[in-house]
Amino acid sequence: MKRALITGVSGQDGSYLAELLLEKGYEVIGAVRNIESATKSLPIKVLHKIKLIEWDAFNQDYITKLLIEYRPHEVYNLAALSSGSAMYDDPVGICDVNGLTVARILESIRAVDNKIRFCQASSSEVFGDVLESPQSESTAIRPRSPYGAAKAYGDSMVRIYRNSYSLFACSAILYNHESPRRGFEFVSRKISFGAAKIKLGLIDELRLGNLAAKRDWGYAADYTRGMWLMMQQSHANDFIFATGVLHSVSDIANIAFAKLGLDYRDYVKEDVGSFRPNEAVQLLGNPKKAIELLNWKSTLTFDELISTMVEYDLKTLKAMRV
């Protein structure tokens, strides 16, 4: 039986990845900062089938001891300080957790067992101030935020350990990915949850930032499946996971409210103070490499994804009122 260690298992991506690996017959070790908190956020069907352990991203010796104790065949590093509106909130902390931790894990793998396979959850934010669109795996790295810079450092360490120490180490460059498990600090979930609350008469309006802002939005479970596919290859490689299609924030709002028989324009108000600087070139991913080499593809359309989130939030809120 294969054994996988997932850091950040209680987050959106971690829970979907754990679910997938369990279906594949893996033994799953979930590393989290707070076990009590994780037990409240993980889906029940995942929680009772994995082993939760405490995670200390700052302690090299601790990471090494965990690898010695559990001897995972695969390590997926999904733990990170948040992106979105928090990309600038704690530059030093972000660089340590999202960047240096990658080096610590890789060094521990090298010390314990160089046969352990490693996957780093990277981000489209490594491209940052891009000069071309769409972006591919060969696009120049130009981060514009502490979050993007930390992820770019992590990717660099992945390549260094892959090339210099022959580790099976790879980076999954993930574009925006959503689901009913998305955190409420992200705009997609703000909209799906806000629309459901308005439908039930719990609030009267929803305030958002720039409705014209565009992103490449996909389904989180598809992207975690992509990470697993990467780890099954004969050679380590980096891959972009994206839809290759841009949608605006207003597109999300339109679909979410229409699903509930409402017109978003009657309820959504733009908050100019929340606007981000305009982007000359959009973050739009080209998933061609993953499609051709991994036989990877999206399973939900954009409309289906947003509709699924709205349905989940409406059902959840109705249950809370009973």
PDB file of C-alpha atoms in Angstrom:
ATOM      1  CA  MET A   1       0.000   0.000   0.000  1.00  0.00           C
ATOM      2  CA  LYS A   2       1.285   3.430  -0.931  1.00  0.00           C
ATOM      3  CA  ARG A   3       1.557   6.008   1.832  1.00  0.00           C
ATOM      4  CA  ALA A   4       1.225   9.745   1.219  1.00  0.00           C
ATOM      5  CA  LEU A   5       1.918  12.698   3.474  1.00  0.00           C
ATOM      6  CA  ILE A   6      -0.169  15.787   2.733  1.00  0.00           C
ATOM      7  CA  THR A   7       0.634  19.090   4.427  1.00  0.00           C
ATOM      8  CA  GLY A   8      -2.346  21.420   4.707  1.00  0.00           C
ATOM      9  CA  VAL A   9      -4.754  18.496   4.395  1.00  0.00           C
ATOM     10  CA  SER A  10      -7.614  20.398   6.046  1.00  0.00           C
ATOM     11  CA  GLY A  11      -7.722  23.042   3.309  1.00  0.00           C
ATOM     12  CA  GLN A  12      -9.751  22.932   0.105  1.00  0.00           C
ATOM     13  CA  ASP A  13      -7.049  21.247  -1.975  1.00  0.00           C
ATOM     14  CA  GLY A  14      -5.837  18.993   0.814  1.00  0.00           C
ATOM     15  CA  SER A  15      -9.262  17.517   1.459  1.00  0.00           C
ATOM     16  CA  TYR A  16      -9.876  16.802  -2.235  1.00  0.00           C
ATOM     17  CA  LEU A  17      -6.430  15.251  -2.622  1.00  0.00           C
ATOM     18  CA  ALA A  18      -6.905  13.085   0.483  1.00  0.00           C
ATOM     19  CA  GLU A  19     -10.275  11.952  -0.852  1.00  0.00           C
ATOM     20  CA  LEU A  20      -8.715  10.982  -4.189  1.00  0.00           C
ATOM     21  CA  LEU A  21      -5.780   9.130  -2.629  1.00  0.00           C
ATOM     22  CA  LEU A  22      -8.076   7.162  -0.342  1.00  0.00           C
ATOM     23  CA  GLU A  23     -10.059   6.085  -3.402  1.00  0.00           C
ATOM     24  CA  LYS A  24      -6.757   4.978  -4.959  1.00  0.00           C
ATOM     25  CA  GLY A  25      -6.014   2.780  -1.942  1.00  0.00           C
ATOM     26  CA  TYR A  26      -3.414   4.983  -0.251  1.00  0.00           C
ATOM     27  CA  GLU A  27      -2.724   5.302   3.432  1.00  0.00           C
ATOM     28  CA  VAL A  28      -2.942   9.059   4.026  1.00  0.00           C
ATOM     29  CA  ILE A  29      -1.094  11.044   6.695  1.00  0.00           C
ATOM     30  CA  GLY A  30      -2.454  14.551   7.054  1.00  0.00           C
ATOM     31  CA  ALA A  31      -0.110  17.160   8.530  1.00  0.00           C
ATOM     32  CA  VAL A  32      -1.838  20.207  10.037  1.00  0.00           C
ATOM     33  CA  ARG A  33      -0.939  23.067  12.345  1.00  0.00           C
ATOM     34  CA  ASN A  34      -3.943  22.445  14.608  1.00  0.00           C
ATOM     35  CA  ILE A  35      -5.509  18.997  14.825  1.00  0.00           C
ATOM     36  CA  GLU A  36      -8.606  20.173  16.699  1.00  0.00           C
ATOM     37  CA  SER A  37      -9.334  22.789  14.041  1.00  0.00           C
ATOM     38  CA  ALA A  38      -8.709  20.299  11.242  1.00  0.00           C
ATOM     39  CA  THR A  39     -11.228  17.821  12.642  1.00  0.00           C
ATOM     40  CA  LYS A  40     -13.911  20.508  12.334  1.00  0.00           C
ATOM     41  CA  SER A  41     -13.132  21.460   8.744  1.00  0.00           C
ATOM     42  CA  LEU A  42     -12.445  18.109   7.070  1.00  0.00           C
ATOM     43  CA  PRO A  43     -15.320  16.205   5.440  1.00  0.00           C
ATOM     44  CA  ILE A  44     -16.396  13.291   7.640  1.00  0.00           C
ATOM     45  CA  LYS A  45     -15.689  10.731   4.916  1.00  0.00           C
ATOM     46  CA  VAL A  46     -12.062  11.910   4.868  1.00  0.00           C
ATOM     47  CA  LEU A  47     -11.563  12.631   8.568  1.00  0.00           C
ATOM     48  CA  HIS A  48     -12.223   9.087   9.767  1.00  0.00           C
ATOM     49  CA  LYS A  49      -9.959   7.460   7.176  1.00  0.00           C
ATOM     50  CA  ILE A  50      -6.725   9.429   7.546  1.00  0.00           C
ATOM     51  CA  LYS A  51      -4.202   9.926  10.330  1.00  0.00           C
ATOM     52  CA  LEU A  52      -3.807  13.534  11.445  1.00  0.00           C
ATOM     53  CA  ILE A  53      -0.460  14.679  12.798  1.00  0.00           C
ATOM     54  CA  GLU A  54       0.856  18.050  13.913  1.00  0.00           C
ATOM     55  CA  TRP A  55       2.928  20.021  11.415  1.00  0.00           C
ATOM     56  CA  ASP A  56       5.747  22.420  12.217  1.00  0.00           C
ATOM     57  CA  ALA A  57       6.900  24.033   8.981  1.00  0.00           C
ATOM     58  CA  PHE A  58       9.701  25.935  10.726  1.00  0.00           C
ATOM     59  CA  ASN A  59      11.502  22.998  12.333  1.00  0.00           C
ATOM     60  CA  GLN A  60      13.907  21.119  10.060  1.00  0.00           C
ATOM     61  CA  ASP A  61      14.618  18.363  12.590  1.00  0.00           C
ATOM     62  CA  TYR A  62      10.898  17.852  13.195  1.00  0.00           C
ATOM     63  CA  ILE A  63      10.202  17.420   9.472  1.00  0.00           C
ATOM     64  CA  THR A  64      13.051  14.930   9.199  1.00  0.00           C
ATOM     65  CA  LYS A  65      11.735  12.924  12.154  1.00  0.00           C
ATOM     66  CA  LEU A  66       8.262  12.777  10.593  1.00  0.00           C
ATOM     67  CA  LEU A  67       9.677  11.372   7.374  1.00  0.00           C
ATOM     68  CA  ILE A  68      11.696   8.792   9.299  1.00  0.00           C
ATOM     69  CA  GLU A  69       8.658   7.769  11.358  1.00  0.00           C
ATOM     70  CA  TYR A  70       6.063   7.530   8.573  1.00  0.00           C
ATOM     71  CA  ARG A  71       8.250   6.782   5.533  1.00  0.00           C
ATOM     72  CA  PRO A  72       5.800   8.176   2.940  1.00  0.00           C
ATOM     73  CA  HIS A  73       6.182   7.210  -0.695  1.00  0.00           C
ATOM     74  CA  GLU A  74       4.813  10.596  -1.755  1.00  0.00           C
ATOM     75  CA  VAL A  75       4.770  14.040  -0.114  1.00  0.00           C
ATOM     76  CA  TYR A  76       2.382  16.752  -1.265  1.00  0.00           C
ATOM     77  CA  ASN A  77       3.106  20.214   0.124  1.00  0.00           C
ATOM     78  CA  LEU A  78      -0.203  22.091   0.091  1.00  0.00           C
ATOM     79  CA  ALA A  79       0.206  24.062   3.317  1.00  0.00           C
ATOM     80  CA  ALA A  80       0.647  27.785   2.676  1.00  0.00           C
ATOM     81  CA  LEU A  81      -0.328  31.204   3.879  1.00  0.00           C
ATOM     82  CA  SER A  82      -3.213  32.424   1.790  1.00  0.00           C
ATOM     83  CA  SER A  83      -3.256  34.127  -1.575  1.00  0.00           C
ATOM     84  CA  GLY A  84      -6.113  36.403  -2.625  1.00  0.00           C
ATOM     85  CA  SER A  85      -6.396  39.621  -0.658  1.00  0.00           C
ATOM     86  CA  ALA A  86      -3.817  38.408   1.900  1.00  0.00           C
ATOM     87  CA  MET A  87      -0.870  38.230  -0.515  1.00  0.00           C
ATOM     88  CA  TYR A  88       0.754  41.322   1.021  1.00  0.00           C
ATOM     89  CA  ASP A  89      -0.358  41.004   4.656  1.00  0.00           C
ATOM     90  CA  ASP A  90       2.712  39.296   6.158  1.00  0.00           C
ATOM     91  CA  PRO A  91       5.654  39.350   3.718  1.00  0.00           C
ATOM     92  CA  VAL A  92       8.162  37.741   6.075  1.00  0.00           C
ATOM     93  CA  GLY A  93       5.787  35.033   7.247  1.00  0.00           C
ATOM     94  CA  ILE A  94       4.642  34.304   3.696  1.00  0.00           C
ATOM     95  CA  CYS A  95       8.221  33.938   2.475  1.00  0.00           C
ATOM     96  CA  ASP A  96       9.067  31.593   5.329  1.00  0.00           C
ATOM     97  CA  VAL A  97       5.995  29.347   5.154  1.00  0.00           C
ATOM     98  CA  ASN A  98       5.477  29.355   1.384  1.00  0.00           C
ATOM     99  CA  GLY A  99       9.118  29.466   0.368  1.00  0.00           C
ATOM    100  CA  LEU A 100      11.648  28.228   2.916  1.00  0.00           C
ATOM    101  CA  THR A 101       9.433  25.344   3.999  1.00  0.00           C
ATOM    102  CA  VAL A 102       9.824  23.856   0.524  1.00  0.00           C
ATOM    103  CA  ALA A 103      13.600  23.833   0.977  1.00  0.00           C
ATOM    104  CA  ARG A 104      13.243  22.269   4.429  1.00  0.00           C
ATOM    105  CA  ILE A 105      11.064  19.434   3.136  1.00  0.00           C
ATOM    106  CA  LEU A 106      13.324  18.770   0.164  1.00  0.00           C
ATOM    107  CA  GLU A 107      16.409  18.697   2.360  1.00  0.00           C
ATOM    108  CA  SER A 108      14.702  16.291   4.758  1.00  0.00           C
ATOM    109  CA  ILE A 109      13.738  14.032   1.856  1.00  0.00           C
ATOM    110  CA  ARG A 110      17.348  14.080   0.639  1.00  0.00           C
ATOM    111  CA  ALA A 111      18.567  13.151   4.104  1.00  0.00           C
ATOM    112  CA  VAL A 112      16.005  10.433   4.836  1.00  0.00           C
ATOM    113  CA  ASP A 113      15.199   8.749   1.520  1.00  0.00           C
ATOM    114  CA  ASN A 114      15.800  10.215  -1.922  1.00  0.00           C
ATOM    115  CA  LYS A 115      13.201   7.825  -3.370  1.00  0.00           C
ATOM    116  CA  ILE A 116      10.372   9.816  -1.746  1.00  0.00           C
ATOM    117  CA  ARG A 117       8.461  11.730  -4.409  1.00  0.00           C
ATOM    118  CA  PHE A 118       7.603  15.380  -3.770  1.00  0.00           C
ATOM    119  CA  CYS A 119       4.942  17.654  -5.257  1.00  0.00           C
ATOM    120  CA  GLN A 120       4.851  21.379  -4.536  1.00  0.00           C
ATOM    121  CA  ALA A 121       1.562  23.227  -4.931  1.00  0.00           C
ATOM    122  CA  SER A 122       2.677  26.340  -6.785  1.00  0.00           C
ATOM    123  CA  SER A 123       0.646  29.219  -8.170  1.00  0.00           C
ATOM    124  CA  SER A 124       0.029  31.303 -11.272  1.00  0.00           C
ATOM    125  CA  GLU A 125       1.195  34.209  -9.111  1.00  0.00           C
ATOM    126  CA  VAL A 126       4.790  33.193  -9.876  1.00  0.00           C
ATOM    127  CA  PHE A 127       4.234  34.734 -13.320  1.00  0.00           C
ATOM    128  CA  GLY A 128       2.916  37.950 -11.756  1.00  0.00           C
ATOM    129  CA  ASP A 129       3.651  40.902 -14.004  1.00  0.00           C
ATOM    130  CA  VAL A 130       3.476  38.804 -17.159  1.00  0.00           C
ATOM    131  CA  LEU A 131       4.549  39.890 -20.613  1.00  0.00           C
ATOM    132  CA  GLU A 132       2.605  37.219 -22.507  1.00  0.00           C
ATOM    133  CA  SER A 133      -0.774  35.545 -22.333  1.00  0.00           C
ATOM    134  CA  PRO A 134      -1.590  32.724 -22.048  1.00  0.00           C
ATOM    135  CA  GLN A 135       1.290  31.512 -19.902  1.00  0.00           C
ATOM    136  CA  SER A 136       3.051  28.190 -20.337  1.00  0.00           C
ATOM    137  CA  GLU A 137       5.648  26.339 -18.289  1.00  0.00           C
ATOM    138  CA  SER A 138       8.361  28.278 -20.147  1.00  0.00           C
ATOM    139  CA  THR A 139       6.920  31.739 -19.413  1.00  0.00           C
ATOM    140  CA  ALA A 140       9.298  34.046 -17.530  1.00  0.00           C
ATOM    141  CA  ILE A 141       8.866  34.150 -13.740  1.00  0.00           C
ATOM    142  CA  ARG A 142       8.032  37.741 -12.683  1.00  0.00           C
ATOM    143  CA  PRO A 143       6.289  37.710  -9.268  1.00  0.00           C
ATOM    144  CA  ARG A 144       4.741  40.975  -8.112  1.00  0.00           C
ATOM    145  CA  SER A 145       3.724  40.061  -4.557  1.00  0.00           C
ATOM    146  CA  PRO A 146       5.394  38.442  -1.517  1.00  0.00           C
ATOM    147  CA  TYR A 147       3.113  35.453  -2.074  1.00  0.00           C
ATOM    148  CA  GLY A 148       4.201  35.068  -5.700  1.00  0.00           C
ATOM    149  CA  ALA A 149       7.866  35.576  -4.812  1.00  0.00           C
ATOM    150  CA  ALA A 150       7.714  32.909  -2.097  1.00  0.00           C
ATOM    151  CA  LYS A 151       6.073  30.429  -4.459  1.00  0.00           C
ATOM    152  CA  ALA A 152       8.690  31.238  -7.113  1.00  0.00           C
ATOM    153  CA  TYR A 153      11.461  30.505  -4.591  1.00  0.00           C
ATOM    154  CA  GLY A 154       9.816  27.184  -3.775  1.00  0.00           C
ATOM    155  CA  ASP A 155       9.668  26.297  -7.471  1.00  0.00           C
ATOM    156  CA  SER A 156      13.340  27.177  -7.849  1.00  0.00           C
ATOM    157  CA  MET A 157      14.265  24.848  -5.002  1.00  0.00           C
ATOM    158  CA  VAL A 158      12.208  22.083  -6.589  1.00  0.00           C
ATOM    159  CA  ARG A 159      14.186  22.421  -9.811  1.00  0.00           C
ATOM    160  CA  ILE A 160      17.513  22.601  -7.943  1.00  0.00           C
ATOM    161  CA  TYR A 161      16.856  19.434  -5.944  1.00  0.00           C
ATOM    162  CA  ARG A 162      15.550  17.685  -9.044  1.00  0.00           C
ATOM    163  CA  ASN A 163      18.577  18.592 -11.144  1.00  0.00           C
ATOM    164  CA  SER A 164      21.325  18.541  -8.534  1.00  0.00           C
ATOM    165  CA  TYR A 165      20.233  15.659  -6.290  1.00  0.00           C
ATOM    166  CA  SER A 166      18.084  13.600  -8.697  1.00  0.00           C
ATOM    167  CA  LEU A 167      15.035  13.822  -6.459  1.00  0.00           C
ATOM    168  CA  PHE A 168      11.606  13.211  -7.962  1.00  0.00           C
ATOM    169  CA  ALA A 169      10.437  16.757  -7.243  1.00  0.00           C
ATOM    170  CA  CYS A 170       7.865  18.674  -9.241  1.00  0.00           C
ATOM    171  CA  SER A 171       5.735  21.819  -9.093  1.00  0.00           C
ATOM    172  CA  ALA A 172       2.052  22.001  -9.966  1.00  0.00           C
ATOM    173  CA  ILE A 173       1.425  25.569 -11.140  1.00  0.00           C
ATOM    174  CA  LEU A 174      -2.201  26.055 -10.163  1.00  0.00           C
ATOM    175  CA  TYR A 175      -4.400  28.800 -11.527  1.00  0.00           C
ATOM    176  CA  ASN A 176      -7.466  29.946  -9.573  1.00  0.00           C
ATOM    177  CA  HIS A 177      -9.441  26.894  -8.520  1.00  0.00           C
ATOM    178  CA  GLU A 178     -12.730  26.869  -6.659  1.00  0.00           C
ATOM    179  CA  SER A 179     -15.248  24.504  -5.061  1.00  0.00           C
ATOM    180  CA  PRO A 180     -17.867  24.373  -2.306  1.00  0.00           C
ATOM    181  CA  ARG A 181     -14.894  23.908   0.056  1.00  0.00           C
ATOM    182  CA  ARG A 182     -13.315  27.239  -0.932  1.00  0.00           C
ATOM    183  CA  GLY A 183     -12.553  29.666   1.898  1.00  0.00           C
ATOM    184  CA  PHE A 184     -14.922  32.577   2.441  1.00  0.00           C
ATOM    185  CA  GLU A 185     -12.110  35.081   1.885  1.00  0.00           C
ATOM    186  CA  PHE A 186     -12.071  34.259  -1.834  1.00  0.00           C
ATOM    187  CA  VAL A 187     -14.358  36.132  -4.204  1.00  0.00           C
ATOM    188  CA  SER A 188     -15.973  33.051  -5.752  1.00  0.00           C
ATOM    189  CA  ARG A 189     -17.183  31.839  -2.349  1.00  0.00           C
ATOM    190  CA  LYS A 190     -18.139  35.350  -1.265  1.00  0.00           C
ATOM    191  CA  ILE A 191     -20.458  35.453  -4.248  1.00  0.00           C
ATOM    192  CA  SER A 192     -21.963  31.954  -3.971  1.00  0.00           C
ATOM    193  CA  PHE A 193     -22.550  32.326  -0.225  1.00  0.00           C
ATOM    194  CA  GLY A 194     -23.751  35.920  -0.543  1.00  0.00           C
ATOM    195  CA  ALA A 195     -26.203  35.029  -3.305  1.00  0.00           C
ATOM    196  CA  ALA A 196     -27.630  32.203  -1.193  1.00  0.00           C
ATOM    197  CA  LYS A 197     -28.016  34.518   1.809  1.00  0.00           C
ATOM    198  CA  ILE A 198     -29.808  37.102  -0.310  1.00  0.00           C
ATOM    199  CA  LYS A 199     -32.136  34.426  -1.710  1.00  0.00           C
ATOM    200  CA  LEU A 200     -33.080  33.453   1.838  1.00  0.00           C
ATOM    201  CA  GLY A 201     -33.543  37.068   2.913  1.00  0.00           C
ATOM    202  CA  LEU A 202     -30.608  37.041   5.317  1.00  0.00           C
ATOM    203  CA  ILE A 203     -28.884  40.066   3.722  1.00  0.00           C
ATOM    204  CA  ASP A 204     -29.957  42.770   1.260  1.00  0.00           C
ATOM    205  CA  GLU A 205     -26.812  43.366  -0.774  1.00  0.00           C
ATOM    206  CA  LEU A 206     -23.350  42.039  -1.554  1.00  0.00           C
ATOM    207  CA  ARG A 207     -20.342  44.341  -1.796  1.00  0.00           C
ATOM    208  CA  LEU A 208     -17.482  43.258  -4.068  1.00  0.00           C
ATOM    209  CA  GLY A 209     -14.349  44.716  -5.600  1.00  0.00           C
ATOM    210  CA  ASN A 210     -13.756  45.184  -9.310  1.00  0.00           C
ATOM    211  CA  LEU A 211     -16.472  43.275 -11.163  1.00  0.00           C
ATOM    212  CA  ALA A 212     -14.514  43.534 -14.415  1.00  0.00           C
ATOM    213  CA  ALA A 213     -11.451  41.736 -13.011  1.00  0.00           C
ATOM    214  CA  LYS A 214     -10.783  38.511 -14.908  1.00  0.00           C
ATOM    215  CA  ARG A 215      -9.200  35.226 -13.883  1.00  0.00           C
ATOM    216  CA  ASP A 216      -8.759  31.685 -15.140  1.00  0.00           C
ATOM    217  CA  TRP A 217     -11.054  29.755 -12.776  1.00  0.00           C
ATOM    218  CA  GLY A 218     -11.225  25.945 -12.577  1.00  0.00           C
ATOM    219  CA  TYR A 219     -12.441  23.171 -10.295  1.00  0.00           C
ATOM    220  CA  ALA A 220     -10.195  22.347  -7.318  1.00  0.00           C
ATOM    221  CA  ALA A 221     -10.750  18.576  -7.446  1.00  0.00           C
ATOM    222  CA  ASP A 222      -9.545  18.529 -11.051  1.00  0.00           C
ATOM    223  CA  TYR A 223      -6.331  20.297 -10.075  1.00  0.00           C
ATOM    224  CA  THR A 224      -5.535  17.958  -7.187  1.00  0.00           C
ATOM    225  CA  ARG A 225      -6.103  15.022  -9.542  1.00  0.00           C
ATOM    226  CA  GLY A 226      -3.526  16.649 -11.781  1.00  0.00           C
ATOM    227  CA  MET A 227      -1.021  16.674  -8.928  1.00  0.00           C
ATOM    228  CA  TRP A 228      -1.517  12.956  -8.363  1.00  0.00           C
ATOM    229  CA  LEU A 229      -1.073  12.266 -12.082  1.00  0.00           C
ATOM    230  CA  MET A 230       2.234  14.183 -12.034  1.00  0.00           C
ATOM    231  CA  MET A 231       3.533  11.954  -9.261  1.00  0.00           C
ATOM    232  CA  GLN A 232       2.813   8.757 -11.204  1.00  0.00           C
ATOM    233  CA  GLN A 233       5.072   9.621 -14.144  1.00  0.00           C
ATOM    234  CA  SER A 234       8.435   8.007 -14.834  1.00  0.00           C
ATOM    235  CA  HIS A 235      10.185  11.387 -14.650  1.00  0.00           C
ATOM    236  CA  ALA A 236       9.473  14.477 -12.567  1.00  0.00           C
ATOM    237  CA  ASN A 237       8.225  17.513 -14.436  1.00  0.00           C
ATOM    238  CA  ASP A 238       6.388  20.765 -13.772  1.00  0.00           C
ATOM    239  CA  PHE A 239       2.871  21.309 -15.093  1.00  0.00           C
ATOM    240  CA  ILE A 240       0.349  24.133 -15.386  1.00  0.00           C
ATOM    241  CA  PHE A 241      -3.232  23.343 -14.409  1.00  0.00           C
ATOM    242  CA  ALA A 242      -5.712  25.835 -15.808  1.00  0.00           C
ATOM    243  CA  THR A 243      -8.770  26.041 -18.054  1.00  0.00           C
ATOM    244  CA  GLY A 244      -7.284  28.393 -20.640  1.00  0.00           C
ATOM    245  CA  VAL A 245     -10.426  30.560 -20.444  1.00  0.00           C
ATOM    246  CA  LEU A 246     -10.910  33.913 -18.712  1.00  0.00           C
ATOM    247  CA  HIS A 247     -14.049  34.885 -16.821  1.00  0.00           C
ATOM    248  CA  SER A 248     -14.836  38.069 -14.913  1.00  0.00           C
ATOM    249  CA  VAL A 249     -16.086  38.500 -11.382  1.00  0.00           C
ATOM    250  CA  SER A 250     -19.364  39.718 -12.889  1.00  0.00           C
ATOM    251  CA  ASP A 251     -19.598  36.405 -14.783  1.00  0.00           C
ATOM    252  CA  ILE A 252     -19.509  34.555 -11.467  1.00  0.00           C
ATOM    253  CA  ALA A 253     -22.141  36.867 -10.002  1.00  0.00           C
ATOM    254  CA  ASN A 254     -24.371  36.528 -13.050  1.00  0.00           C
ATOM    255  CA  ILE A 255     -24.314  32.720 -12.951  1.00  0.00           C
ATOM    256  CA  ALA A 256     -24.676  32.517  -9.153  1.00  0.00           C
ATOM    257  CA  PHE A 257     -27.661  34.836  -8.901  1.00  0.00           C
ATOM    258  CA  ALA A 258     -29.331  33.496 -12.048  1.00  0.00           C
ATOM    259  CA  LYS A 259     -29.164  30.012 -10.519  1.00  0.00           C
ATOM    260  CA  LEU A 260     -31.425  31.401  -7.778  1.00  0.00           C
ATOM    261  CA  GLY A 261     -33.734  33.263 -10.150  1.00  0.00           C
ATOM    262  CA  LEU A 262     -32.193  36.641  -9.323  1.00  0.00           C
ATOM    263  CA  ASP A 263     -30.459  39.425 -11.269  1.00  0.00           C
ATOM    264  CA  TYR A 264     -27.105  40.174  -9.630  1.00  0.00           C
ATOM    265  CA  ARG A 265     -27.289  43.808 -10.750  1.00  0.00           C
ATOM    266  CA  ASP A 266     -30.102  44.362  -8.249  1.00  0.00           C
ATOM    267  CA  TYR A 267     -27.985  43.255  -5.298  1.00  0.00           C
ATOM    268  CA  VAL A 268     -24.254  43.551  -6.005  1.00  0.00           C
ATOM    269  CA  LYS A 269     -22.464  46.823  -5.263  1.00  0.00           C
ATOM    270  CA  GLU A 270     -18.890  47.583  -6.249  1.00  0.00           C
ATOM    271  CA  ASP A 271     -16.556  48.679  -3.459  1.00  0.00           C
ATOM    272  CA  VAL A 272     -13.958  50.907  -5.122  1.00  0.00           C
ATOM    273  CA  GLY A 273     -11.726  50.675  -2.064  1.00  0.00           C
ATOM    274  CA  SER A 274     -11.273  46.948  -2.696  1.00  0.00           C
ATOM    275  CA  PHE A 275     -10.048  47.346  -6.270  1.00  0.00           C
ATOM    276  CA  ARG A 276      -6.651  45.931  -7.131  1.00  0.00           C
ATOM    277  CA  PRO A 277      -4.388  47.736  -9.620  1.00  0.00           C
ATOM    278  CA  ASN A 278      -5.299  47.061 -13.239  1.00  0.00           C
ATOM    279  CA  GLU A 279      -3.313  44.319 -14.925  1.00  0.00           C
ATOM    280  CA  ALA A 280      -1.791  44.957 -18.325  1.00  0.00           C
ATOM    281  CA  VAL A 281      -1.705  41.229 -19.124  1.00  0.00           C
ATOM    282  CA  GLN A 282      -4.058  38.665 -17.596  1.00  0.00           C
ATOM    283  CA  LEU A 283      -3.044  35.508 -15.731  1.00  0.00           C
ATOM    284  CA  LEU A 284      -4.349  32.943 -18.194  1.00  0.00           C
ATOM    285  CA  GLY A 285      -2.924  29.430 -18.186  1.00  0.00           C
ATOM    286  CA  ASN A 286      -2.177  27.105 -21.081  1.00  0.00           C
ATOM    287  CA  PRO A 287      -2.809  23.504 -19.882  1.00  0.00           C
ATOM    288  CA  LYS A 288      -1.646  21.906 -23.143  1.00  0.00           C
ATOM    289  CA  LYS A 289       1.300  20.090 -21.550  1.00  0.00           C
ATOM    290  CA  ALA A 290      -0.878  18.497 -18.846  1.00  0.00           C
ATOM    291  CA  ILE A 291      -3.540  17.530 -21.376  1.00  0.00           C
ATOM    292  CA  GLU A 292      -1.045  15.897 -23.734  1.00  0.00           C
ATOM    293  CA  LEU A 293       1.359  14.250 -21.281  1.00  0.00           C
ATOM    294  CA  LEU A 294      -0.949  13.432 -18.354  1.00  0.00           C
ATOM    295  CA  ASN A 295      -4.206  12.966 -20.254  1.00  0.00           C
ATOM    296  CA  TRP A 296      -5.622  15.500 -17.793  1.00  0.00           C
ATOM    297  CA  LYS A 297      -8.828  17.426 -18.398  1.00  0.00           C
ATOM    298  CA  SER A 298     -11.434  19.487 -16.575  1.00  0.00           C
ATOM    299  CA  THR A 299     -14.588  17.696 -15.455  1.00  0.00           C
ATOM    300  CA  LEU A 300     -16.777  20.738 -14.713  1.00  0.00           C
ATOM    301  CA  THR A 301     -17.562  23.717 -16.911  1.00  0.00           C
ATOM    302  CA  PHE A 302     -17.366  27.183 -15.387  1.00  0.00           C
ATOM    303  CA  ASP A 303     -21.169  27.391 -15.206  1.00  0.00           C
ATOM    304  CA  GLU A 304     -21.387  23.981 -13.541  1.00  0.00           C
ATOM    305  CA  LEU A 305     -18.721  24.906 -11.013  1.00  0.00           C
ATOM    306  CA  ILE A 306     -20.413  28.106  -9.869  1.00  0.00           C
ATOM    307  CA  SER A 307     -23.834  26.443  -9.845  1.00  0.00           C
ATOM    308  CA  THR A 308     -22.479  23.627  -7.670  1.00  0.00           C
ATOM    309  CA  MET A 309     -21.108  26.139  -5.177  1.00  0.00           C
ATOM    310  CA  VAL A 310     -24.406  28.011  -5.003  1.00  0.00           C
ATOM    311  CA  GLU A 311     -26.386  24.795  -4.513  1.00  0.00           C
ATOM    312  CA  TYR A 312     -24.092  23.760  -1.675  1.00  0.00           C
ATOM    313  CA  ASP A 313     -24.286  27.121   0.094  1.00  0.00           C
ATOM    314  CA  LEU A 314     -28.056  27.320  -0.254  1.00  0.00           C
ATOM    315  CA  LYS A 315     -28.470  23.812   1.168  1.00  0.00           C
ATOM    316  CA  THR A 316     -26.072  24.592   4.030  1.00  0.00           C
ATOM    317  CA  LEU A 317     -27.846  27.811   4.981  1.00  0.00           C
ATOM    318  CA  LYS A 318     -31.255  26.173   4.849  1.00  0.00           C
ATOM    319  CA  ALA A 319     -30.022  23.410   7.161  1.00  0.00           C
ATOM    320  CA  MET A 320     -28.731  26.005   9.614  1.00  0.00           C
ATOM    321  CA  ARG A 321     -32.199  27.589   9.819  1.00  0.00           C
ATOM    322  CA  VAL A 322     -33.953  24.335  10.759  1.00  0.00           C
TER     323      VAL A 322
END
